GROMACS .gro file of C-alpha atoms in nm:
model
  125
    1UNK     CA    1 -11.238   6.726 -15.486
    2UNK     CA    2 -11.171   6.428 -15.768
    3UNK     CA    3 -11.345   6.091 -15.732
    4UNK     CA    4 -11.272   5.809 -15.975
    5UNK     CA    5 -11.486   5.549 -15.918
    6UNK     CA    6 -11.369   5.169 -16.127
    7UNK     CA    7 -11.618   4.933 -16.252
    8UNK     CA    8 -11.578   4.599 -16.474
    9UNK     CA    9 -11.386   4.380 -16.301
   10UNK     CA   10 -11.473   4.015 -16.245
   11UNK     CA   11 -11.397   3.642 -16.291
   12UNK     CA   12 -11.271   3.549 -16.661
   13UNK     CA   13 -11.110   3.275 -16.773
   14UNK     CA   14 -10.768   3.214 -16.903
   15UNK     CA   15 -10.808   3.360 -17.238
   16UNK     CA   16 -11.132   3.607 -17.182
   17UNK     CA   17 -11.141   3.997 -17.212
   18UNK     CA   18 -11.259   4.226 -16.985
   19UNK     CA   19 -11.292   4.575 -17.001
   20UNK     CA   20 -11.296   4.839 -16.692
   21UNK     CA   21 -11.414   5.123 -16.659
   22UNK     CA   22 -11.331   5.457 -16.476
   23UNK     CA   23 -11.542   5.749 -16.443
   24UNK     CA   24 -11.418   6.053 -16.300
   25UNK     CA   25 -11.603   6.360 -16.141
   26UNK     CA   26 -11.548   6.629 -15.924
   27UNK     CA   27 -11.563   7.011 -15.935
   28UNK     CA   28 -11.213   6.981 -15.964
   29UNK     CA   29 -11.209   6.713 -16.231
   30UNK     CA   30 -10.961   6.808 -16.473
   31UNK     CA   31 -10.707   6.563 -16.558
   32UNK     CA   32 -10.404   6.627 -16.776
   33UNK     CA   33 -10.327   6.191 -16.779
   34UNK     CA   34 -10.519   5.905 -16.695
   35UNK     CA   35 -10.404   5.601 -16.604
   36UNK     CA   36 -10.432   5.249 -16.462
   37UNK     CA   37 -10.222   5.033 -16.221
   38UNK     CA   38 -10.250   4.706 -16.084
   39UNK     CA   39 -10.166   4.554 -15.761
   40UNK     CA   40 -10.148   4.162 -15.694
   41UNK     CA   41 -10.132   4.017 -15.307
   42UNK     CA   42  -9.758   4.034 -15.215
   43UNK     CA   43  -9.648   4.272 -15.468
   44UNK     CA   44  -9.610   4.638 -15.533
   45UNK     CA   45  -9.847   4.835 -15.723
   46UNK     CA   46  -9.767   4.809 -16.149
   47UNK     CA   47  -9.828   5.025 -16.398
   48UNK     CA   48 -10.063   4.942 -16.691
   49UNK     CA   49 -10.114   5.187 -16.939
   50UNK     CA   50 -10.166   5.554 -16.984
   51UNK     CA   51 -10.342   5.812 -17.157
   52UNK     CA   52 -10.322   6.179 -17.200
   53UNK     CA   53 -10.692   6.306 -17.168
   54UNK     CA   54 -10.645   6.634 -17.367
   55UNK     CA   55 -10.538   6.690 -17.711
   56UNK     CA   56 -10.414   6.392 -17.906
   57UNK     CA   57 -10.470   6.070 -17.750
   58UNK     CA   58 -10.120   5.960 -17.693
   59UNK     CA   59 -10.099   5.612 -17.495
   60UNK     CA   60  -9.854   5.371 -17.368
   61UNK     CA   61  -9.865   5.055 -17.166
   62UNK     CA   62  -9.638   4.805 -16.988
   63UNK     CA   63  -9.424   4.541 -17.207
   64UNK     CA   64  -9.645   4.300 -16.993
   65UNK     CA   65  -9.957   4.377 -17.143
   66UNK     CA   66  -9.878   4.557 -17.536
   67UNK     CA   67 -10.081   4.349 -17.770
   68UNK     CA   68 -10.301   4.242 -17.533
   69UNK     CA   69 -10.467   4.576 -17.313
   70UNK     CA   70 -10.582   4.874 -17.470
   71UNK     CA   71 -10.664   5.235 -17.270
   72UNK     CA   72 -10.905   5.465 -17.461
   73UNK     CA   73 -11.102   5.808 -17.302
   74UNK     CA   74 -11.411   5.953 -17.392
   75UNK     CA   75 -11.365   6.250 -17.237
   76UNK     CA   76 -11.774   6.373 -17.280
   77UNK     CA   77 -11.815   6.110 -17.035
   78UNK     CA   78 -11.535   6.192 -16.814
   79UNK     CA   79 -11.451   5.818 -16.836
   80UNK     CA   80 -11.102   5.625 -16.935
   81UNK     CA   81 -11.125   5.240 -17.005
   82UNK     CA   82 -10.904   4.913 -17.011
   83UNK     CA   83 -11.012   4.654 -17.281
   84UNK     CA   84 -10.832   4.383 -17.163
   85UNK     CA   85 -10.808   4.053 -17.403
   86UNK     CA   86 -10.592   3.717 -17.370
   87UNK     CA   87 -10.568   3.760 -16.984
   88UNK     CA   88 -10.384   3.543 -16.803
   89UNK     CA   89 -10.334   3.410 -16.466
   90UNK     CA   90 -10.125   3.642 -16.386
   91UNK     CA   91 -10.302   3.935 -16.487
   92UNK     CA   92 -10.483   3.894 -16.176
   93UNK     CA   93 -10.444   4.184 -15.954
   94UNK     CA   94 -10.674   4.441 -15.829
   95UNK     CA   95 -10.695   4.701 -16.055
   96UNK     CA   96 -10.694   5.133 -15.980
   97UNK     CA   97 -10.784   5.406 -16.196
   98UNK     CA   98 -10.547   5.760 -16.118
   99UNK     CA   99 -10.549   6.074 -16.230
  100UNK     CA  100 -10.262   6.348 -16.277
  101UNK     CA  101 -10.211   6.692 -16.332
  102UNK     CA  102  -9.911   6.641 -16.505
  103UNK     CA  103  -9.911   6.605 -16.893
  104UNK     CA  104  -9.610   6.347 -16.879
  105UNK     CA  105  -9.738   6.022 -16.916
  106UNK     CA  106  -9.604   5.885 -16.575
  107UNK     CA  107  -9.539   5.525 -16.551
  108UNK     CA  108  -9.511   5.574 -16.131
  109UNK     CA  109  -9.757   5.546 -15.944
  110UNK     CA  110  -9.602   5.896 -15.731
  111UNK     CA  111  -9.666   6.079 -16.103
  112UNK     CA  112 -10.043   6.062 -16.045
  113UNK     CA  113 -10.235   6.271 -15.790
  114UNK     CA  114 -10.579   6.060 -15.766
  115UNK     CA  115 -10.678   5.715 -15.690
  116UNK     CA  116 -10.976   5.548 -15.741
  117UNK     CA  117 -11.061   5.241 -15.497
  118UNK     CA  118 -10.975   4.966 -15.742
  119UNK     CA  119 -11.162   4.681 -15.881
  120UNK     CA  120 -11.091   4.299 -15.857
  121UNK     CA  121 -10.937   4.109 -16.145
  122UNK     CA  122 -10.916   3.762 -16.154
  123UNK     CA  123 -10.846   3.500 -16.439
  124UNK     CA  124 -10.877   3.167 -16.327
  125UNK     CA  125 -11.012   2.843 -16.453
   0.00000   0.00000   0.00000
């Protein structure tokens, strides 16, 4: 079994940076791409970024956020992060961690096989 547990979120301001974490564990724990989505009240879940967790650390994020969210691993930790700078209003969203076995870098949210429980964002004077 895989459990990916999110930490970070918060209240920022227009502006701020956050950065969340997700740690994964499991007996089963072994990832081929990490990534993180975001659902806002109202709206379907979005992806965010990507990250393949083996090999070379190939990335890529939404138009939405490039320039202004990163994804990194460090994968002796078994944890993936999203520095997130310049957020905005509508950046708020509560935010998931998933995993998947596939190496593609999926940018669907039925491309990943585990979910973590998600963590509230909100940026808001």
């Amino acid at each position: 079994q895989v459990q990916l547990v999110e930490s970070g979120g918060g209240l920022v301001q227009p502006g701020g940076s956050l950065r969340l974490s997700c740690a994964g564990s499991g007996r089963t724990f072994s990832p081929n791409t990490m990534g993180w989505f975001r659902q806002a009240p109202g709206k379907e879940r979005e992806f965010v970024a990507a990250v393949r967790w083996r090999g070379v650390a190939i990335a890529t994020s939404a138009d939405s956020v490039k320039g202004r969210f990163t994804i990194s691993r460090d994968i002796a930790k078994n944890t993936v992060y999203l520095q997130m700078n310049s957020l905005k209003p509508e950046d708020t969203a509560n935010y998931y961690c998933a995993a998947a076995l596939s190496v593609r870098l999926g940018v669907e949210a039925r491309d990943y096989d585990y979910w973590g429980q998600g963590t509230q964002v909100t940026v808001s004077s």
